[in-house]
Coordinates of C-alpha atoms in Angstrom, one line a residue:
Chain A
A1 CA 33.3 -53.9 -124.1
Q2 CA 35.0 -52.2 -127.0
K3 CA 32.7 -51.8 -130.0
I4 CA 35.5 -51.2 -132.4
T5 CA 39.0 -52.8 -131.9
Q6 CA 42.1 -51.9 -133.8
T7 CA 44.9 -54.0 -132.4
Q8 CA 47.8 -52.5 -134.4
P9 CA 48.9 -49.1 -132.9
G10 CA 51.5 -48.8 -135.6
M11 CA 52.4 -50.4 -139.0
F12 CA 55.3 -50.0 -141.4
V13 CA 55.1 -50.8 -145.1
Q14 CA 57.5 -50.3 -148.0
E15 CA 56.4 -48.1 -150.8
K16 CA 54.5 -50.0 -153.5
E17 CA 53.7 -52.9 -151.3
A18 CA 50.2 -53.8 -150.0
V19 CA 49.3 -53.5 -146.3
T20 CA 46.3 -54.7 -144.2
L21 CA 45.0 -52.7 -141.3
D22 CA 42.9 -54.8 -138.9
C23 CA 39.5 -53.9 -137.4
T24 CA 37.1 -56.0 -135.4
Y25 CA 33.7 -54.9 -134.2
D26 CA 31.0 -55.9 -131.8
T27 CA 27.3 -55.3 -132.4
S28 CA 24.0 -57.2 -131.9
D29 CA 22.2 -55.2 -134.6
P30 CA 21.8 -57.0 -137.9
S31 CA 21.9 -53.7 -139.8
Y32 CA 25.1 -51.6 -139.4
G33 CA 27.7 -49.8 -141.5
L34 CA 31.4 -49.9 -141.3
F35 CA 33.7 -47.0 -142.3
W36 CA 37.4 -46.3 -142.7
Y37 CA 38.8 -42.8 -142.3
K38 CA 42.3 -41.4 -142.9
Q39 CA 43.7 -38.7 -140.7
P40 CA 46.9 -37.0 -141.9
S41 CA 49.0 -35.1 -139.5
S42 CA 47.1 -31.9 -140.4
G43 CA 44.1 -33.4 -138.5
E44 CA 41.2 -33.5 -141.0
M45 CA 39.3 -36.8 -141.3
I46 CA 39.0 -38.1 -144.9
F47 CA 36.4 -40.8 -145.7
L48 CA 37.9 -43.7 -147.6
I49 CA 35.5 -46.6 -147.9
Y50 CA 32.1 -48.0 -146.6
Q51 CA 30.8 -51.5 -146.1
G52 CA 27.1 -52.2 -145.2
S53 CA 26.2 -55.2 -143.2
Y54 CA 23.9 -56.4 -146.0
D55 CA 26.3 -55.8 -148.8
Q56 CA 27.1 -59.1 -150.6
Q57 CA 30.4 -58.0 -152.0
N58 CA 33.5 -56.5 -150.4
A59 CA 33.7 -52.8 -150.9
T60 CA 36.5 -51.3 -153.2
E61 CA 37.5 -47.7 -153.9
G62 CA 40.5 -47.3 -156.0
R63 CA 43.6 -48.6 -154.1
Y64 CA 41.4 -49.3 -151.0
S65 CA 39.5 -52.5 -150.4
L66 CA 37.7 -53.9 -147.5
N67 CA 38.1 -57.5 -146.4
F68 CA 34.7 -58.0 -144.8
Q69 CA 34.2 -61.2 -142.8
K70 CA 30.8 -60.9 -141.2
A71 CA 30.9 -64.1 -139.2
R72 CA 34.2 -63.1 -137.7
K73 CA 33.0 -59.5 -137.3
S74 CA 36.1 -58.2 -139.0
A75 CA 36.4 -55.4 -141.6
N76 CA 40.1 -55.1 -142.5
L77 CA 41.3 -52.3 -144.8
V78 CA 43.7 -53.3 -147.5
I79 CA 45.7 -50.6 -149.2
S80 CA 47.4 -51.8 -152.4
A81 CA 50.5 -50.2 -153.9
S82 CA 51.3 -48.0 -150.9
Q83 CA 52.4 -44.4 -151.5
L84 CA 54.4 -42.1 -149.3
G85 CA 51.2 -39.9 -149.0
D86 CA 49.4 -42.9 -147.4
S87 CA 51.4 -42.2 -144.2
A88 CA 48.7 -41.2 -141.7
M89 CA 46.4 -42.4 -138.9
Y90 CA 43.6 -44.8 -140.0
F91 CA 40.4 -45.2 -138.1
C92 CA 37.8 -47.8 -138.4
A93 CA 34.3 -46.7 -137.3
M94 CA 30.8 -48.3 -137.0
R95 CA 27.3 -46.8 -137.4
E96 CA 24.5 -48.6 -135.8
P97 CA 20.8 -47.8 -136.1
G98 CA 18.6 -47.3 -133.1
A99 CA 16.9 -44.1 -131.9
G100 CA 18.0 -42.5 -135.1
R101 CA 21.4 -41.8 -133.6
R102 CA 23.5 -42.5 -136.7
A103 CA 26.7 -41.2 -135.0
L104 CA 29.9 -43.1 -135.4
T105 CA 31.8 -45.2 -132.9
F106 CA 35.5 -45.1 -133.6
G107 CA 38.4 -47.4 -132.9
S108 CA 41.7 -46.1 -131.4
G109 CA 43.4 -46.0 -134.8
T110 CA 46.5 -47.4 -136.5
R111 CA 49.4 -45.2 -137.5
L112 CA 50.7 -46.3 -140.9
Q113 CA 54.2 -45.2 -142.0
V114 CA 55.2 -45.8 -145.6
Q115 CA 58.9 -46.1 -146.1
P116 CA 60.7 -45.3 -149.4
Chain B
D1 CA 32.7 -25.3 -152.7
G2 CA 30.6 -27.1 -150.2
G3 CA 32.1 -28.0 -146.9
I4 CA 32.4 -27.6 -143.1
T5 CA 34.2 -24.7 -141.6
Q6 CA 35.4 -24.8 -138.0
S7 CA 36.9 -21.8 -136.3
P8 CA 39.1 -20.9 -134.7
K9 CA 41.9 -23.3 -135.6
Y10 CA 43.6 -22.8 -132.3
L11 CA 41.9 -21.7 -129.0
F12 CA 43.2 -21.0 -125.5
R13 CA 41.0 -21.1 -122.4
K14 CA 41.7 -19.5 -119.1
E15 CA 40.6 -21.2 -115.8
G16 CA 36.9 -20.6 -115.2
Q17 CA 36.2 -19.4 -118.7
N18 CA 33.6 -20.6 -121.2
V19 CA 34.7 -20.8 -124.8
T20 CA 32.7 -21.4 -127.9
L21 CA 33.8 -23.3 -131.0
S22 CA 32.1 -22.5 -134.3
C23 CA 31.0 -25.0 -136.9
E24 CA 29.2 -24.0 -140.1
Q25 CA 28.3 -26.3 -143.0
N26 CA 26.9 -25.5 -146.5
L27 CA 26.3 -29.1 -147.5
N28 CA 22.6 -28.9 -146.7
H29 CA 23.1 -31.8 -144.3
D30 CA 20.4 -32.5 -141.6
A31 CA 22.7 -34.0 -139.0
M32 CA 25.6 -32.5 -137.3
Y33 CA 28.0 -33.9 -134.7
W34 CA 30.8 -32.9 -132.3
Y35 CA 33.7 -35.2 -131.5
R36 CA 36.6 -34.9 -129.1
Q37 CA 40.0 -36.5 -129.9
D38 CA 42.7 -36.9 -127.3
P39 CA 46.3 -37.5 -128.4
G40 CA 46.8 -40.9 -129.9
Q41 CA 43.2 -41.9 -129.5
G42 CA 40.1 -42.2 -131.5
L43 CA 37.1 -39.8 -131.6
R44 CA 34.5 -39.7 -128.9
L45 CA 31.0 -38.3 -129.5
I46 CA 30.1 -35.2 -127.4
Y47 CA 26.7 -34.1 -128.9
Y48 CA 24.7 -34.6 -132.1
S49 CA 21.8 -33.0 -133.7
Q50 CA 19.4 -34.3 -136.4
I51 CA 17.2 -31.3 -136.8
V52 CA 17.0 -27.7 -135.9
N53 CA 16.3 -26.9 -132.2
D54 CA 16.9 -30.5 -131.2
F55 CA 20.1 -32.2 -130.0
Q56 CA 21.2 -35.2 -128.0
K57 CA 24.0 -36.0 -125.6
G58 CA 26.7 -38.3 -126.8
D59 CA 29.1 -40.4 -124.7
I60 CA 31.0 -37.5 -123.1
A61 CA 28.6 -34.6 -122.9
E62 CA 29.4 -33.4 -119.3
G63 CA 31.0 -30.0 -119.3
Y64 CA 29.8 -29.1 -122.8
S65 CA 26.7 -27.5 -124.3
V66 CA 25.4 -26.9 -127.8
S67 CA 22.7 -25.1 -129.8
R68 CA 21.1 -25.7 -133.2
E69 CA 19.2 -22.6 -134.1
K70 CA 20.0 -22.9 -137.8
K71 CA 20.5 -25.9 -140.0
E72 CA 23.9 -24.7 -141.1
S73 CA 25.3 -24.0 -137.6
F74 CA 26.1 -26.1 -134.6
P75 CA 28.3 -24.3 -132.1
L76 CA 29.9 -26.1 -129.1
T77 CA 30.6 -24.3 -125.8
V78 CA 33.2 -25.8 -123.5
T79 CA 32.2 -24.7 -120.1
S80 CA 34.3 -24.2 -116.9
A81 CA 32.7 -27.4 -115.7
Q82 CA 34.9 -29.3 -118.2
K83 CA 38.0 -29.8 -116.1
N84 CA 40.2 -31.3 -118.8
P85 CA 39.3 -29.5 -122.0
T86 CA 42.6 -29.8 -123.8
A87 CA 41.9 -31.8 -126.9
F88 CA 41.3 -31.6 -130.7
Y89 CA 37.6 -31.0 -131.5
L90 CA 36.1 -32.1 -134.7
C91 CA 32.7 -31.2 -136.1
A92 CA 31.0 -33.3 -138.7
S93 CA 27.8 -33.5 -140.7
S94 CA 25.8 -36.0 -142.7
L95 CA 22.6 -36.6 -144.6
L96 CA 19.8 -38.6 -142.9
I97 CA 18.3 -40.9 -145.5
G98 CA 17.4 -44.2 -143.8
D99 CA 19.9 -46.5 -142.1
R100 CA 21.5 -48.1 -145.2
G101 CA 23.9 -46.7 -147.6
P102 CA 27.1 -44.8 -147.0
Q103 CA 26.0 -41.3 -146.0
P104 CA 29.5 -40.7 -144.7
Q105 CA 30.1 -38.0 -142.2
H106 CA 32.0 -35.1 -143.6
F107 CA 34.5 -33.4 -141.2
G108 CA 35.8 -30.0 -140.6
D109 CA 39.5 -29.3 -140.1
G110 CA 39.2 -29.2 -136.3
T111 CA 39.9 -26.8 -133.5
R112 CA 42.8 -27.4 -131.0
L113 CA 41.9 -26.2 -127.6
S114 CA 44.4 -25.7 -124.8
I115 CA 44.4 -24.4 -121.3
L116 CA 46.4 -21.3 -120.4

């Protein structure tokens, strides 16, 4: 079973509008962390936002916010006021404890294109 | 400036040849990771290391080897046993402070490996 599912291979949004990128996850651990990364065409991975499973409030970082619905196991990324520079691949990832692994499991990504 | 340096940026491998990808970090991070990314897909974990002289296999370790002789360095060797090595390889590092809190992985700029 997929641990991280991103069902939107591609998304389009008009500049200055908000967009939501979907992410659902699967884990039996009560303690886990969820991350979103941005990957521009140049290839580097840029950390955007983090949500811990025990965090009471949804995470926010500037124009990025996370719509965390624990019971539904979803952690959707919301980008407000889209800019042309937001065009990139976006990956949702999960970190689970256990054996001290702490590596990330990534989804297949969503390609976001911001249109002027 | 602190960061992760991967080299080379582009690498070509001949049939039957082993090649080594370099990864150096000056962030004083304990943990280091290697991921493989195929076109249009997410990242998959090859190997990870939490301490010098210790490393663990990830999900797709076959055909790869690593070493961790220094905290700052985690080179990846793609051996001739890896029959489909063409991919984008990303190195990452992170702190290890418990299981809660962001502790995001910081990534290098990647190495693109192709077969001649």
